[in-house]
């Protein structure tokens, strides 16, 4: 759907590139996650591929055609949600929606969208009085107004409580199930882990790794079993590889001879892998 | 350019002028002037009314478009419009046209008040033409100016200084303080003076002379050139810079 080749970008007021030659492809029907710490260049990349920042180097193709050859009709195809919720605060949700809706040829069913995000009862309230979670949900509604083929979501779960984050993630999955393609950025791994078909790790304007979360876990992860037991009146903690654990003598001996306090298995998280691959810590959880 | 999309954008702009209380403020200002002018005697009144229309069509146009742009900047709303099929030209034109419509309405209000309470002779067609042209040109200039202002307060201060510098000679000339003939020619290059010439043309008692036609041409050609070579080309960089996302 999207093909990005050797993309480089420099802001006019900086002297160094903030995107340093990245390559990636977004396949039709997938949720593609763009993960990286603050300042890595996630939002910049999104702004480039949605045709807002224009003076980039390298090539970008959308459905086989150079992005530069598209007119503004390109926007009939896509839906965008920015990092900040953006609305006219002195207008109601519905006034906001109606303004944007009519600018498109293709119109979604607003009532069902608004009901889906739980904002239908609040449709006639001023957006300025909305909570942050409501504004972010309204953002998603706006991104879906034109029944887009592709969604671009910049940190969509940032600042959402678990319930709202869940609604949002469910909607993103439904969008994919209906044939849509999604580009999603985040600096919080856990949010995206279960959602994405493939993820790219971006650090300092460079992509360090691209693969499915599953493959990454197979390649970089290790499954372990952790045991805590009593020995000479003290708690001892040991870790064993899960692979062929039934043949591990030490493990079996502990099980049969010691008093076990806790025992559980652990998977490597995407966050662990990120740190392992890039050597950079992702984010202070907020 | 799709006309129905432009119409939608203009409607949106007008609705926002209303929601963000700009319309209320302009009606309020028109009424205040109405009250002030009602009590002055007719000699002053005859000099003041054209001056007021001039201020409304020039300075107030700059102010209104300036405040609109700063509302948009504060809420980053322009970025949402940038990711719709709307073109930059449509955005710019809708802002200029909506603000022209709005200011036409508020200036007309001043005039209408006086048609009822004082004996004002006006050539409606010429006055309408004058107000529309002057307002459109100055709204465009205001849009251009707002590209280069960091915040609303700075813009207001700069606008005041600029307007004062521009209005002063024209006002002095208008009130007869500046009398030398050269001023007649120099001042014509001042867009506000040109605006004043064509607004004066809207008062029936004034006969149209070469200065009128020169000013008319100056504003039309100057306006179109400014639009084509400054307002449109500089818009994209500005829109991206204030999108703030
Ligand atoms: N308008 C701008 N002008 C100059 N530099 C910018 C601008 N916007 C971003 N940058 C710089 O570009 C780099 C990448 O920023 P970007 O916003 O793309 O990061 P990000 O990955 O989205 O980070 P975050 O997780 O904080 O949103 C940063 O170093 C940032 O300071
Ligand atoms: Mg960002």
Coordinates of C-alpha atoms and ligand atoms in Angstrom, one line a residue:
Chain A
X1 CA 0.0 0.0 0.0
X2 CA 2.8 2.3 1.0
X3 CA 6.5 2.0 0.0
X4 CA 9.1 4.2 1.6
X5 CA 12.6 4.2 0.1
X6 CA 15.6 5.9 1.6
X7 CA 13.6 8.6 3.2
X8 CA 15.5 11.6 4.6
X9 CA 14.2 14.7 6.1
X10 CA 15.5 17.9 7.7
X11 CA 13.4 20.7 9.2
X12 CA 14.2 24.1 7.8
X13 CA 15.3 25.4 11.1
X14 CA 17.6 22.5 12.0
X15 CA 21.0 21.7 10.4
X16 CA 20.8 17.9 10.8
X17 CA 18.5 15.3 9.3
X18 CA 15.9 14.0 11.8
X19 CA 15.0 11.2 9.4
X20 CA 18.1 9.5 8.2
X21 CA 17.4 7.2 5.2
X22 CA 14.6 4.9 6.3
X23 CA 13.0 2.1 4.3
X24 CA 9.8 0.3 5.0
X25 CA 6.6 -1.0 3.4
X26 CA 3.1 -1.0 4.7
X27 CA 1.1 -3.9 3.4
X28 CA -2.6 -3.6 2.5
X29 CA -4.8 -4.8 5.4
X30 CA -2.2 -4.7 8.1
X31 CA -1.7 -2.7 11.3
X32 CA 1.8 -1.3 11.1
X33 CA 3.3 -0.1 14.3
X34 CA 6.0 2.6 14.4
X35 CA 7.7 2.4 17.7
X36 CA 10.4 4.5 19.2
X37 CA 11.3 6.8 22.1
X38 CA 10.4 10.5 22.2
X39 CA 12.0 12.5 19.5
X40 CA 12.8 9.5 17.3
X41 CA 11.0 10.9 14.3
X42 CA 7.7 9.1 14.5
X43 CA 5.4 12.1 14.1
X44 CA 7.7 13.5 11.4
X45 CA 7.5 10.3 9.4
X46 CA 3.7 10.3 9.7
X47 CA 3.6 13.9 8.6
X48 CA 5.7 13.1 5.6
X49 CA 3.7 10.2 4.4
X50 CA 0.4 12.1 4.8
X51 CA 1.8 14.8 2.5
X52 CA 2.0 17.6 5.0
X53 CA 5.8 17.9 5.0
X54 CA 6.9 18.2 1.5
X55 CA 10.6 18.8 1.2
X56 CA 11.7 15.2 1.9
X57 CA 14.4 13.3 0.0
X58 CA 13.9 9.7 -1.1
X59 CA 10.8 8.1 -2.6
X60 CA 7.4 7.4 -1.3
X61 CA 4.8 5.3 -3.3
X62 CA 1.2 5.0 -2.4
X63 CA -0.5 2.2 -4.3
X64 CA 2.3 2.1 -6.8
X65 CA 2.2 5.8 -7.6
X66 CA 4.6 8.5 -6.4
X67 CA 3.1 10.4 -3.5
X68 CA 4.3 13.6 -5.1
X69 CA 2.0 12.9 -8.1
X70 CA -1.1 12.8 -6.0
X71 CA -3.3 15.9 -5.7
X72 CA -5.3 16.7 -2.6
X73 CA -7.7 13.9 -3.7
X74 CA -5.3 11.7 -1.9
X75 CA -7.0 12.8 1.3
X76 CA -10.3 11.2 0.1
X77 CA -8.5 7.9 0.8
X78 CA -7.0 8.4 4.2
X79 CA -8.0 9.3 7.8
X80 CA -5.6 11.1 10.1
X81 CA -5.5 11.5 13.8
X82 CA -2.7 13.8 15.2
X83 CA -0.8 13.6 18.4
X84 CA -3.0 16.3 20.0
X85 CA -6.8 16.2 19.8
X86 CA -7.7 19.0 17.4
X87 CA -11.2 20.5 17.3
X88 CA -12.9 23.8 17.3
X89 CA -13.5 24.1 21.1
X90 CA -16.3 26.6 20.9
X91 CA -18.4 24.4 18.6
X92 CA -20.3 21.3 19.5
X93 CA -19.0 17.8 18.5
X94 CA -21.7 17.6 15.8
X95 CA -20.9 21.0 14.4
X96 CA -17.2 20.0 14.2
X97 CA -18.1 16.7 12.6
X98 CA -20.5 18.2 10.1
X99 CA -18.0 20.8 8.9
X100 CA -15.4 18.1 8.1
X101 CA -17.9 15.5 6.8
X102 CA -19.1 17.6 3.9
X103 CA -15.6 18.2 2.6
X104 CA -15.4 14.6 1.5
X105 CA -17.1 12.7 -1.3
X106 CA -17.5 9.6 0.7
X107 CA -19.4 9.9 4.0
X108 CA -19.5 7.4 6.9
X109 CA -22.5 6.9 9.1
X110 CA -21.8 9.5 11.8
X111 CA -24.5 8.3 14.2
X112 CA -23.2 4.7 14.4
X113 CA -19.6 6.0 14.7
X114 CA -20.5 8.4 17.5
X115 CA -22.5 5.7 19.3
X116 CA -19.6 3.3 18.9
X117 CA -17.3 5.6 20.8
X118 CA -20.0 6.5 23.3
X119 CA -20.2 10.2 22.3
X120 CA -23.7 10.2 20.8
X121 CA -25.4 11.5 23.9
X122 CA -22.7 14.3 24.1
X123 CA -22.9 15.2 20.5
X124 CA -24.5 18.6 21.2
X125 CA -22.0 19.7 23.8
X126 CA -19.2 22.1 23.2
X127 CA -16.0 20.2 22.5
X128 CA -14.2 22.6 24.9
X129 CA -16.1 21.0 27.7
X130 CA -15.1 17.5 26.7
X131 CA -12.6 15.4 28.8
X132 CA -9.3 14.5 27.2
X133 CA -10.5 10.9 26.6
X134 CA -13.6 12.2 24.9
X135 CA -11.6 14.5 22.6
X136 CA -9.3 11.6 21.6
X137 CA -12.3 9.5 20.8
X138 CA -13.8 12.3 18.8
X139 CA -10.4 12.5 17.0
X140 CA -10.9 8.9 15.8
X141 CA -14.4 9.6 14.7
X142 CA -13.1 12.5 12.6
X143 CA -10.4 10.3 11.1
X144 CA -13.1 7.8 10.1
X145 CA -15.6 10.3 8.6
X146 CA -14.7 9.6 4.9
X147 CA -14.6 5.8 5.3
X148 CA -10.9 5.8 4.6
X149 CA -8.9 3.0 3.1
X150 CA -6.1 3.8 5.4
X151 CA -5.8 5.3 8.9
X152 CA -2.8 7.2 10.4
X153 CA -2.9 7.4 14.1
X154 CA -0.2 9.3 16.0
X155 CA 0.0 8.0 19.6
X156 CA -3.7 7.3 19.7
X157 CA -3.7 5.7 23.2
X158 CA -1.5 8.3 24.8
X159 CA -3.4 9.7 27.9
X160 CA -6.3 7.3 27.6
X161 CA -7.5 5.3 30.6
X162 CA -7.6 1.5 30.1
X163 CA -11.4 1.4 29.2
X164 CA -11.0 4.1 26.6
X165 CA -7.8 2.6 25.3
X166 CA -9.7 -0.7 24.9
X167 CA -12.5 0.9 22.9
X168 CA -10.0 2.5 20.7
X169 CA -8.0 -0.7 20.1
X170 CA -11.2 -2.6 19.4
X171 CA -12.2 0.0 16.8
X172 CA -8.8 -0.2 15.2
X173 CA -9.1 -4.0 14.9
X174 CA -12.6 -3.7 13.5
X175 CA -11.2 -1.2 10.9
X176 CA -8.7 -3.8 9.8
X177 CA -11.3 -6.6 9.8
X178 CA -13.3 -4.5 7.3
X179 CA -10.2 -4.4 5.0
X180 CA -8.5 -1.2 6.3
X181 CA -4.8 -0.6 6.6
X182 CA -3.4 1.2 9.7
X183 CA -0.2 3.1 10.5
X184 CA 0.1 3.7 14.2
X185 CA 2.9 5.3 16.2
X186 CA 3.6 4.8 19.9
X187 CA 6.3 5.1 22.5
X188 CA 4.4 2.8 24.8
X189 CA 5.1 -0.8 23.7
X190 CA 2.5 -2.6 25.7
X191 CA -0.3 -0.7 24.0
X192 CA 0.7 -1.7 20.6
X193 CA 2.1 -5.2 21.2
X194 CA -1.1 -7.1 20.8
X195 CA -2.5 -4.8 18.1
X196 CA 0.2 -4.7 15.4
X197 CA 0.8 -7.2 12.6
X198 CA 4.3 -5.8 12.1
X199 CA 6.3 -3.2 14.0
X200 CA 9.3 -1.0 13.1
X201 CA 11.7 0.1 15.8
X202 CA 12.9 3.7 15.1
X203 CA 15.6 5.4 17.1
X204 CA 17.2 8.7 16.2
X205 CA 15.7 8.8 12.7
X206 CA 16.8 5.3 11.8
X207 CA 14.9 2.0 11.7
X208 CA 16.7 -0.7 13.6
X209 CA 14.4 -3.6 13.0
X210 CA 11.1 -4.5 11.3
X211 CA 9.2 -7.7 11.9
X212 CA 6.0 -9.1 13.4
X213 CA 5.9 -9.0 17.2
X214 CA 5.7 -12.8 17.1
X215 CA 8.9 -13.2 15.0
X216 CA 10.7 -10.7 17.1
X217 CA 9.9 -12.7 20.2
X218 CA 11.1 -15.9 18.6
X219 CA 14.3 -14.3 17.4
X220 CA 15.2 -12.2 20.4
X221 CA 13.1 -13.5 23.1
X222 CA 13.6 -16.3 25.5
X223 CA 10.9 -18.1 27.6
X224 CA 11.9 -18.8 31.1
X225 CA 10.5 -20.4 34.2
X226 CA 11.1 -18.7 37.4
X227 CA 11.2 -20.6 40.7
X228 CA 11.4 -19.2 44.3
X229 CA 12.1 -21.8 47.0
X230 CA 13.3 -22.1 50.6
X231 CA 16.8 -23.1 51.4
X232 CA 18.4 -22.8 54.8
X233 CA 15.6 -20.4 55.9
X234 CA 16.2 -18.1 53.0
X235 CA 14.3 -17.5 49.8
X236 CA 16.3 -18.4 46.7
X237 CA 15.3 -17.4 43.2
X238 CA 16.3 -19.2 40.0
X239 CA 15.6 -18.9 36.3
X240 CA 15.5 -21.8 33.8
X241 CA 15.0 -21.8 30.1
X242 CA 11.6 -23.3 29.3
X243 CA 13.0 -25.3 26.4
X244 CA 13.4 -29.0 27.4
X245 CA 12.7 -28.0 31.0
X246 CA 11.4 -31.5 31.8
X247 CA 15.0 -32.8 31.3
X248 CA 16.7 -30.2 33.4
X249 CA 18.2 -32.0 36.3
X250 CA 18.7 -29.0 38.6
X251 CA 15.1 -27.8 38.0
X252 CA 13.6 -31.3 38.7
X253 CA 15.7 -31.6 41.8
X254 CA 14.4 -28.3 43.2
X255 CA 10.9 -29.3 42.4
X256 CA 11.2 -32.6 44.2
X257 CA 13.4 -31.7 47.2
X258 CA 12.7 -28.0 48.0
X259 CA 9.8 -26.1 49.4
X260 CA 8.5 -24.1 46.4
X261 CA 7.2 -20.6 47.2
X262 CA 6.4 -19.4 43.7
X263 CA 6.8 -20.7 40.2
X264 CA 5.8 -19.0 37.0
X265 CA 6.9 -18.6 33.3
X266 CA 7.7 -15.4 31.7
X267 CA 7.9 -14.2 28.0
X268 CA 10.2 -11.5 26.8
X269 CA 8.2 -8.3 26.2
X270 CA 8.4 -6.2 23.1
X271 CA 9.9 -3.6 25.3
X272 CA 12.7 -5.9 26.4
X273 CA 13.4 -6.7 22.8
X274 CA 13.4 -3.0 21.9
X275 CA 16.0 -2.3 24.5
X276 CA 18.0 -5.3 23.3
X277 CA 17.9 -4.3 19.7
X278 CA 18.4 -0.6 20.0
X279 CA 20.2 -0.2 23.3
X280 CA 17.8 2.6 24.0
X281 CA 15.2 2.7 26.7
X282 CA 11.8 3.5 25.3
X283 CA 9.9 5.7 27.6
X284 CA 9.2 6.6 31.1
X285 CA 5.7 5.3 31.5
X286 CA 3.3 8.2 31.8
Chain B
X1 CA -11.5 24.3 -7.5
X2 CA -14.8 23.0 -6.5
X3 CA -17.3 25.7 -5.8
X4 CA -19.5 23.7 -3.4
X5 CA -16.5 22.9 -1.3
X6 CA -15.6 26.6 -1.3
X7 CA -19.1 27.5 -0.2
X8 CA -18.9 24.9 2.6
X9 CA -15.7 26.4 3.8
X10 CA -17.1 29.9 3.7
X11 CA -20.1 28.8 5.7
X12 CA -17.8 27.1 8.2
X13 CA -15.8 30.3 8.5
X14 CA -18.9 32.4 9.0
X15 CA -20.3 30.0 11.6
X16 CA -17.0 30.2 13.5
X17 CA -16.9 34.0 13.3
X18 CA -20.2 33.8 15.1
X19 CA -19.3 31.1 17.5
X20 CA -16.0 32.8 18.5
X21 CA -17.9 36.0 19.2
X22 CA -16.2 38.0 16.4
X23 CA -19.6 38.9 14.9
X24 CA -20.9 40.0 18.3
X25 CA -17.8 42.3 18.8
X26 CA -18.2 43.8 15.3
X27 CA -21.9 44.6 15.9
X28 CA -21.0 46.1 19.3
X29 CA -18.3 48.3 17.7
X30 CA -20.7 49.5 15.0
X31 CA -23.3 50.4 17.6
X32 CA -20.8 52.4 19.7
X33 CA -19.8 54.4 16.6
X34 CA -23.5 54.9 15.9
X35 CA -24.0 56.4 19.3
X36 CA -20.8 58.6 19.1
X37 CA -21.7 59.9 15.6
X38 CA -25.2 60.6 16.6
X39 CA -24.1 63.3 19.1
X40 CA -21.5 65.1 17.0
X41 CA -22.5 68.1 14.9
X42 CA -22.9 67.8 11.2
X43 CA -19.5 69.4 10.2
X44 CA -17.5 66.9 12.1
X45 CA -19.9 64.2 11.2
X46 CA -19.4 64.7 7.5
X47 CA -15.6 64.3 7.9
X48 CA -15.9 61.5 10.5
X49 CA -18.3 59.1 8.7
X50 CA -16.0 58.4 5.7
X51 CA -13.1 58.1 8.1
X52 CA -15.0 55.6 10.2
X53 CA -15.9 53.5 7.2
X54 CA -12.3 53.6 6.2
X55 CA -11.1 52.4 9.6
X56 CA -13.7 49.7 9.6
X57 CA -12.8 48.4 6.1
X58 CA -9.0 48.6 6.6
X59 CA -7.9 48.3 10.2
X60 CA -10.8 46.2 11.4
X61 CA -10.4 43.8 8.5
X62 CA -6.8 43.3 9.5
X63 CA -7.9 42.7 13.1
X64 CA -10.7 40.3 12.4
X65 CA -8.6 38.1 10.1
X66 CA -5.7 38.3 12.5
X67 CA -7.9 37.0 15.4
X68 CA -9.3 34.3 13.2
X69 CA -5.8 33.1 12.4
X70 CA -4.8 33.1 16.0
X71 CA -7.8 31.1 17.1
X72 CA -6.8 28.6 14.5
X73 CA -3.2 28.6 15.6
X74 CA -4.2 28.2 19.3
X75 CA -6.3 25.1 18.5
X76 CA -4.1 23.8 15.7
X77 CA -7.3 23.3 13.7
X78 CA -5.7 24.2 10.4
X79 CA -3.9 20.9 10.4
X80 CA -7.2 19.0 10.3
X81 CA -8.2 21.0 7.3
X82 CA -4.9 20.3 5.6
X83 CA -5.6 16.5 5.6
X84 CA -8.9 16.9 3.8
X85 CA -9.3 17.1 0.0
X86 CA -9.6 20.9 0.4
X87 CA -6.8 22.8 -1.5
X88 CA -4.8 25.7 0.0
X89 CA -6.3 28.1 -2.4
X90 CA -9.8 27.1 -1.2
X91 CA -8.7 27.6 2.4
X92 CA -7.3 31.1 1.6
X93 CA -10.2 32.2 -0.5
X94 CA -12.7 31.0 2.0
X95 CA -11.1 33.0 4.7
X96 CA -10.8 36.2 2.6
X97 CA -14.4 35.9 1.3
X98 CA -15.9 35.0 4.7
X99 CA -14.2 37.9 6.4
X100 CA -15.2 40.2 3.5
X101 CA -18.8 39.2 3.9
X102 CA -18.6 39.7 7.6
X103 CA -17.0 43.1 7.4
X104 CA -19.3 44.2 4.6
X105 CA -22.1 43.5 7.0
X106 CA -20.6 45.4 9.9
X107 CA -19.6 48.4 7.8
X108 CA -23.1 48.4 6.2
X109 CA -24.5 48.5 9.7
X110 CA -22.8 51.8 10.4
X111 CA -24.0 53.2 7.2
X112 CA -27.6 52.0 7.6
X113 CA -27.8 53.5 11.1
X114 CA -26.9 56.9 9.6
X115 CA -29.2 56.7 6.7
X116 CA -32.0 56.5 9.2
X117 CA -30.8 59.0 11.8
X118 CA -28.9 61.5 9.7
X119 CA -29.3 62.8 6.2
X120 CA -26.5 60.9 4.4
X121 CA -26.3 60.8 0.6
X122 CA -24.7 57.7 -0.7
X123 CA -24.2 56.1 -4.1
X124 CA -25.0 52.6 -3.0
X125 CA -23.4 50.8 -5.9
X126 CA -20.1 52.6 -5.6
X127 CA -20.1 52.3 -1.8
X128 CA -20.7 48.6 -2.0
X129 CA -18.0 48.2 -4.5
X130 CA -15.6 50.3 -2.4
X131 CA -16.3 48.4 0.8
X132 CA -16.0 45.0 -0.8
X133 CA -12.8 45.8 -2.6
X134 CA -11.1 47.5 0.4
X135 CA -12.2 44.8 2.8
X136 CA -11.0 42.0 0.6
X137 CA -7.6 43.6 -0.1
X138 CA -7.0 44.4 3.6
X139 CA -8.2 41.0 4.7
X140 CA -5.7 39.5 2.3
X141 CA -3.0 41.8 3.7
X142 CA -4.0 40.8 7.3
X143 CA -3.7 37.1 6.4
X144 CA -0.2 37.8 5.0
X145 CA 0.8 39.7 8.1
X146 CA -0.4 37.0 10.4
X147 CA 2.0 34.6 8.7
X148 CA 4.9 36.5 10.3
X149 CA 3.6 37.2 13.8
X150 CA 4.5 35.0 16.8
X151 CA 1.5 35.7 19.0
X152 CA -1.6 37.7 19.1
X153 CA -0.3 40.5 21.4
X154 CA 2.7 41.1 19.1
X155 CA 0.5 41.1 16.1
X156 CA -1.9 43.6 17.7
X157 CA 1.0 45.9 18.7
X158 CA 2.5 45.7 15.2
X159 CA -0.8 46.3 13.6
X160 CA -1.5 49.3 15.7
X161 CA 2.0 50.8 14.8
X162 CA 1.6 49.9 11.1
X163 CA -1.9 51.3 10.9
X164 CA -1.0 54.4 12.8
X165 CA 1.9 55.0 10.4
X166 CA -0.3 54.5 7.4
X167 CA -3.5 56.2 8.7
X168 CA -1.8 59.3 10.1
X169 CA -0.8 61.0 6.8
X170 CA -4.2 60.1 5.3
X171 CA -6.1 61.4 8.3
X172 CA -4.1 64.6 8.3
X173 CA -4.7 65.0 4.7
X174 CA -8.3 64.2 5.1
X175 CA -8.8 66.7 7.8
X176 CA -6.9 69.3 5.7
X177 CA -3.8 69.6 7.9
X178 CA -1.5 68.4 5.1
X179 CA -2.1 70.7 2.2
X180 CA 1.0 70.6 -0.1
X181 CA 0.2 69.2 -3.6
X182 CA 3.0 66.6 -3.6
X183 CA 1.2 64.8 -0.8
X184 CA -1.7 64.1 -3.2
X185 CA 0.6 61.9 -5.3
X186 CA 2.8 60.4 -2.6
X187 CA -0.2 59.4 -0.5
X188 CA -1.9 57.6 -3.4
X189 CA 0.7 54.8 -3.1
X190 CA -0.4 54.2 0.5
X191 CA -3.1 51.5 0.2
X192 CA -5.1 53.2 2.9
X193 CA -5.1 56.4 1.0
X194 CA -6.2 54.5 -2.1
X195 CA -8.9 52.9 0.0
X196 CA -10.0 56.3 1.2
X197 CA -10.2 57.6 -2.4
X198 CA -12.6 54.9 -3.5
X199 CA -14.7 55.1 -0.3
X200 CA -15.1 58.8 -0.8
X201 CA -16.3 58.0 -4.3
X202 CA -19.2 56.3 -2.6
X203 CA -20.5 59.6 -1.3
X204 CA -22.7 61.2 -3.9
X205 CA -21.4 64.7 -3.5
X206 CA -18.0 63.7 -4.6
X207 CA -17.2 63.6 -8.3
X208 CA -15.0 60.9 -9.6
X209 CA -11.6 62.0 -10.8
X210 CA -8.4 60.4 -12.0
X211 CA -7.4 59.7 -8.4
X212 CA -10.4 57.6 -8.0
X213 CA -9.7 55.5 -11.0
X214 CA -6.0 55.2 -10.2
X215 CA -6.8 54.0 -6.7
X216 CA -9.4 51.6 -8.0
X217 CA -6.9 50.1 -10.4
X218 CA -4.1 50.2 -7.8
X219 CA -6.1 48.2 -5.2
X220 CA -7.4 45.6 -7.7
X221 CA -4.1 45.0 -9.4
X222 CA -2.1 45.2 -6.2
X223 CA -4.6 42.9 -4.4
X224 CA -4.4 40.3 -7.2
X225 CA -0.6 40.4 -7.3
X226 CA -0.3 40.1 -3.5
X227 CA -2.6 37.2 -3.5
X228 CA -0.8 35.4 -6.3
X229 CA 2.8 36.0 -5.4
X230 CA 2.7 36.3 -1.6
X231 CA -0.4 35.1 0.1
X232 CA -0.8 31.8 -1.7
X233 CA 2.9 30.7 -2.0
X234 CA 3.7 31.5 1.6
X235 CA 0.6 29.8 3.0
X236 CA 1.8 26.2 3.0
X237 CA 4.9 26.8 5.0
X238 CA 2.9 28.9 7.4
X239 CA 0.1 26.3 7.7
X240 CA 2.5 23.5 8.4
X241 CA 4.4 25.7 11.0
X242 CA 1.3 26.5 12.9
X243 CA -0.2 23.0 12.7
X244 CA 1.9 22.3 15.8
X245 CA 1.3 18.5 15.7
Ligands
LIG1 N1 8.7 21.7 13.6 C1 9.9 21.3 13.9 N2 11.0 22.0 13.7 C2 12.2 21.6 14.0 N3 12.5 20.4 14.6 C3 11.4 19.6 14.8 C4 10.1 20.0 14.5 N4 9.3 19.0 14.9 C5 10.1 18.0 15.4 N5 11.3 18.4 15.4 C6 12.5 17.6 15.8 O1 12.5 16.4 15.1 C7 12.8 15.2 15.8 C8 11.8 14.2 15.7 O2 10.5 14.7 16.2 P1 9.2 13.9 16.1 O3 8.1 14.8 16.6 O4 9.0 13.3 14.8 O5 9.5 12.7 17.2 P2 8.5 11.6 17.8 O6 9.1 10.4 17.5 O7 7.1 11.8 17.2 O8 8.5 11.9 19.3 P3 7.3 11.9 20.4 O9 7.2 10.5 20.9 O10 7.8 12.8 21.5 O11 6.1 12.4 19.8 C9 13.0 15.7 17.3 O12 14.4 15.9 17.5 C10 12.3 17.1 17.3 O13 12.9 18.0 18.2
LIG2 MG1 5.3 12.3 18.1

